[in-house]
Short mmCIF file of C-alpha atoms and ligand atoms in Angstrom, two decimals:
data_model
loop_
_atom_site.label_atom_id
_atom_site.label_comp_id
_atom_site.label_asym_id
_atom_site.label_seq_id
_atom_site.Cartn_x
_atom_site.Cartn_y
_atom_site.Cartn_z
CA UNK Q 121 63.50 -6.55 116.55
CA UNK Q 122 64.44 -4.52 113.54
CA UNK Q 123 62.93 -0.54 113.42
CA UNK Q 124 63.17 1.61 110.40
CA UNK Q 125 61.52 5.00 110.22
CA UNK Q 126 60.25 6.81 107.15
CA UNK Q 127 59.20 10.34 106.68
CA UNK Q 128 56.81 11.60 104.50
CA UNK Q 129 55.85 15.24 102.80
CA UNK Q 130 53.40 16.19 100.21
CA UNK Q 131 51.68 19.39 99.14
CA UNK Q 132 48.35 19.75 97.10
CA UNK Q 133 46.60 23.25 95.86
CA UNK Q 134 43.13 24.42 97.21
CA UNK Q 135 40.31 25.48 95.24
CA UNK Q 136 36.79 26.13 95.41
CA UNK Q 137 34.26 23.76 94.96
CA UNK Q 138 36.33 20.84 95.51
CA UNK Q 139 35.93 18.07 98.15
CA UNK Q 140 38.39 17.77 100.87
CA UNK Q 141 39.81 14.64 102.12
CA UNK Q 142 42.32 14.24 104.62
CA UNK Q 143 43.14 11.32 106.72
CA UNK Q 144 40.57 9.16 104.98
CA UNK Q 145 37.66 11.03 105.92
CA UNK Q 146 35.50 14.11 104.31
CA UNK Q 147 35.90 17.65 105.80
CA UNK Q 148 33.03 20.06 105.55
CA UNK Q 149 34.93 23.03 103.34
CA UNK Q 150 34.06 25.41 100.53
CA UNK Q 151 37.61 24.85 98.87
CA UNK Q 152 39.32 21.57 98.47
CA UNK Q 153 42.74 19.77 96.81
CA UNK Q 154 42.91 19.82 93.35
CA UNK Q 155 44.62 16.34 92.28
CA UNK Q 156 44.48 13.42 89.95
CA UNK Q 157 43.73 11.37 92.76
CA UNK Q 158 40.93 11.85 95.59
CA UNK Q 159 43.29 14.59 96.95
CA UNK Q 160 44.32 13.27 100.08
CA UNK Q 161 46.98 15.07 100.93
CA UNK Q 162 47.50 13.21 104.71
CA UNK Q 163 47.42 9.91 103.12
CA UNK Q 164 49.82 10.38 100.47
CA UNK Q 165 52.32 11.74 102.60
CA UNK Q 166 51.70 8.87 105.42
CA UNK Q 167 52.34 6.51 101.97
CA UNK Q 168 55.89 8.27 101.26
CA UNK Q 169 56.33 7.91 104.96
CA UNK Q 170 55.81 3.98 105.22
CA UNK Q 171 57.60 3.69 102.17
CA UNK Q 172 60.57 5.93 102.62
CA UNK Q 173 61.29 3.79 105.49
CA UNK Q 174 61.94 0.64 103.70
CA UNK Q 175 63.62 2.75 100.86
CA UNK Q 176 60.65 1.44 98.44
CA UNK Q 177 60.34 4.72 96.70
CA UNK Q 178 57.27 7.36 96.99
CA UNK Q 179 53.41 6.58 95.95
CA UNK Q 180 54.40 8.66 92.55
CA UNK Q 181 56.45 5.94 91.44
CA UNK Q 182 53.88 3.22 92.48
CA UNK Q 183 50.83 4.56 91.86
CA UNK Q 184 51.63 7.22 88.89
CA UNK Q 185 49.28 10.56 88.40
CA UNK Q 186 49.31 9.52 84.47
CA UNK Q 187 47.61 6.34 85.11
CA UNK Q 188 43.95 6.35 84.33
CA UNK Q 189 43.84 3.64 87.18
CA UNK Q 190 44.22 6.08 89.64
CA UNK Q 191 41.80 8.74 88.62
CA UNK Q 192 40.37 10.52 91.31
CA UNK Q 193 40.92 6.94 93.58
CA UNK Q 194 40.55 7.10 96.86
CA UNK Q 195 43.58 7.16 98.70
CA UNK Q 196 42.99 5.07 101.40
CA UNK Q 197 43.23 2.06 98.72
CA UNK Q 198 46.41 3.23 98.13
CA UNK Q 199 47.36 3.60 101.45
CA UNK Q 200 45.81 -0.50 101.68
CA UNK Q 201 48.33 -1.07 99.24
CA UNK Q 202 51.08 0.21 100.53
CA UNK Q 203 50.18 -1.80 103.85
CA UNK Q 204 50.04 -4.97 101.97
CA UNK Q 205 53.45 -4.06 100.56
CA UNK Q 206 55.49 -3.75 103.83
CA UNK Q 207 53.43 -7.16 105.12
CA UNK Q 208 54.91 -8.55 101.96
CA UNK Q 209 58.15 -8.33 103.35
CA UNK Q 210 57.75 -9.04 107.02
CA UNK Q 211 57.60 -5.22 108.00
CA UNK Q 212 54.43 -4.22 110.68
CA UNK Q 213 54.06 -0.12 111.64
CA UNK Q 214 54.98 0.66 115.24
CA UNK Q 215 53.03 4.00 115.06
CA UNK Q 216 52.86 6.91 112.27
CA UNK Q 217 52.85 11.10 113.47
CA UNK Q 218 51.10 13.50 110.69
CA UNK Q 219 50.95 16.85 110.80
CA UNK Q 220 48.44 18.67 108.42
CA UNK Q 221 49.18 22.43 107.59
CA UNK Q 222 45.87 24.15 106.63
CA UNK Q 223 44.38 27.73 107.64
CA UNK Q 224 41.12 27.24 107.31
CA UNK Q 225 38.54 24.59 107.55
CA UNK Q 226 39.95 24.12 112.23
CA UNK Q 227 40.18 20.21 111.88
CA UNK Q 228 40.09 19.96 115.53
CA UNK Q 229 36.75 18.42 115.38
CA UNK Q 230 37.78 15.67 112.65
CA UNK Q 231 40.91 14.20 114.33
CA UNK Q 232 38.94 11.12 115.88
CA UNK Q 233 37.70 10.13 113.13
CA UNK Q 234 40.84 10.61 110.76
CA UNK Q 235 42.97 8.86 113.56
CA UNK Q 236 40.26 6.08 113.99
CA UNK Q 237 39.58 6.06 109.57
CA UNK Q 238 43.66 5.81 109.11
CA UNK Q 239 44.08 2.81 111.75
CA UNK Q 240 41.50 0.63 110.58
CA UNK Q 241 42.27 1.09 107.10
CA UNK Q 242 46.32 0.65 108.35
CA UNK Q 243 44.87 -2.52 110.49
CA UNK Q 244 46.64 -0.66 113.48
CA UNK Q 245 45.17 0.65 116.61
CA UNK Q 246 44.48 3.94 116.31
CA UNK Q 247 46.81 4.68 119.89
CA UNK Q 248 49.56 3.90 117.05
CA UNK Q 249 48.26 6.72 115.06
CA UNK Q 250 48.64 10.49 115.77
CA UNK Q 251 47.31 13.11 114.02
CA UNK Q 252 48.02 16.99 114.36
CA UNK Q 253 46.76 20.03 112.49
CA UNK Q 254 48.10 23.58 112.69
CA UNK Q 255 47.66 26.73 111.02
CA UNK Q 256 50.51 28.87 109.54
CA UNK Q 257 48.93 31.75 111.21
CA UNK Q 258 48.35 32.58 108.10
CA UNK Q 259 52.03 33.10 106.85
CA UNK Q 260 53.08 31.80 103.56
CA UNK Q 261 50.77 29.31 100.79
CA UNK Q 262 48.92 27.78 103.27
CA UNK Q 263 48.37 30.76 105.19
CA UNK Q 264 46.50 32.06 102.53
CA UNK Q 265 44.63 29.15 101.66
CA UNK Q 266 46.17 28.45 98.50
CA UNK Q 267 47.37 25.13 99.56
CA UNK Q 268 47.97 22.39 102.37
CA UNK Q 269 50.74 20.89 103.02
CA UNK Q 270 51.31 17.67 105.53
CA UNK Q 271 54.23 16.37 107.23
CA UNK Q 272 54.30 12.68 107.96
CA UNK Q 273 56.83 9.77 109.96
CA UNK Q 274 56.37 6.26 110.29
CA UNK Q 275 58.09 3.85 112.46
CA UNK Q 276 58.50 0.48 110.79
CA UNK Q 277 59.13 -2.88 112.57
CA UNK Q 278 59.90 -6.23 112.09
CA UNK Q 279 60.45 -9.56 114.19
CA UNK Q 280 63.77 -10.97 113.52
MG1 LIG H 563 49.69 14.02 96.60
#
């Protein structure tokens, strides 16, 4: 078996009155990302993730913020897309880490259903796919709620 593993890292700003999406799913929150896309901030780095690994570029360069296509999309399309990409060539994911950066909304109570929201749209199980969140006790941009920032890695394999 062949392994390659990808990491991922993307940043959006928070403002008020915006919806928040991370890991596919809607978080209760008076501020949210402000993007071109849906503003999922866990899913676009997961993307960069899968596709660092096979050295396929970053979702920028496939699915470009000037392109009325992908106006306010939601990201787990994208992240179907990049799925269907890997499959392409042969490539399954062994498992995929993210860690979300945020002060405020806790997301404690959302991880189940980002984790479960993230594997079905991956076609995974969700034991494959681990979510974390953390504050930056409030040190820095995301400590003071101006943005968040996620961290992602994705272990790719294939059956020679
Ligand atoms: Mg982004």
């Amino acid at each position: 078996m062949e392994f390659r593993i990808g990491n991922g890292y993307d940043v959006h700003a928070l403002a008020p009155g915006l919806d928040l999406w991370l890991g596919g799913v809607k978080v209760e929150s008076p501020i949210g990302c402000i993007a071109h896309s849906d503003g999922d901030v866990a899913i676009h780095a997961l993307c960069d993730a899968i596709l660092g690994a096979l050295a396929l570029g970053d979702i920028g360069k496939h699915f470009p913020d000037t392109s009325d296509e992908f106006k306010g999309i939601d990201s787990k399309i994208l992240l179907e897309r990049v799925m269907a990409l890997i499959r392409q060539e042969g490539w399954e994911v062994g498992n995929v880490d993210i860690t979300i950066a945020l002060q405020r909304p806790k997301l404690a109570p959302h991880i189940r259903s980002m984790r479960d929201t993230l594997a079905s749209v991956m076609g995974i199980g969700a034991d494959r796919v681990s979510v974390k969140a953390t504050t930056t006790e409030k040190l820095g941009f995301v400590g003071r709620s101006e943005g968040c920032e996620v961290y992602a890695v994705a272990l790719l394999t294939k059956n020679e």
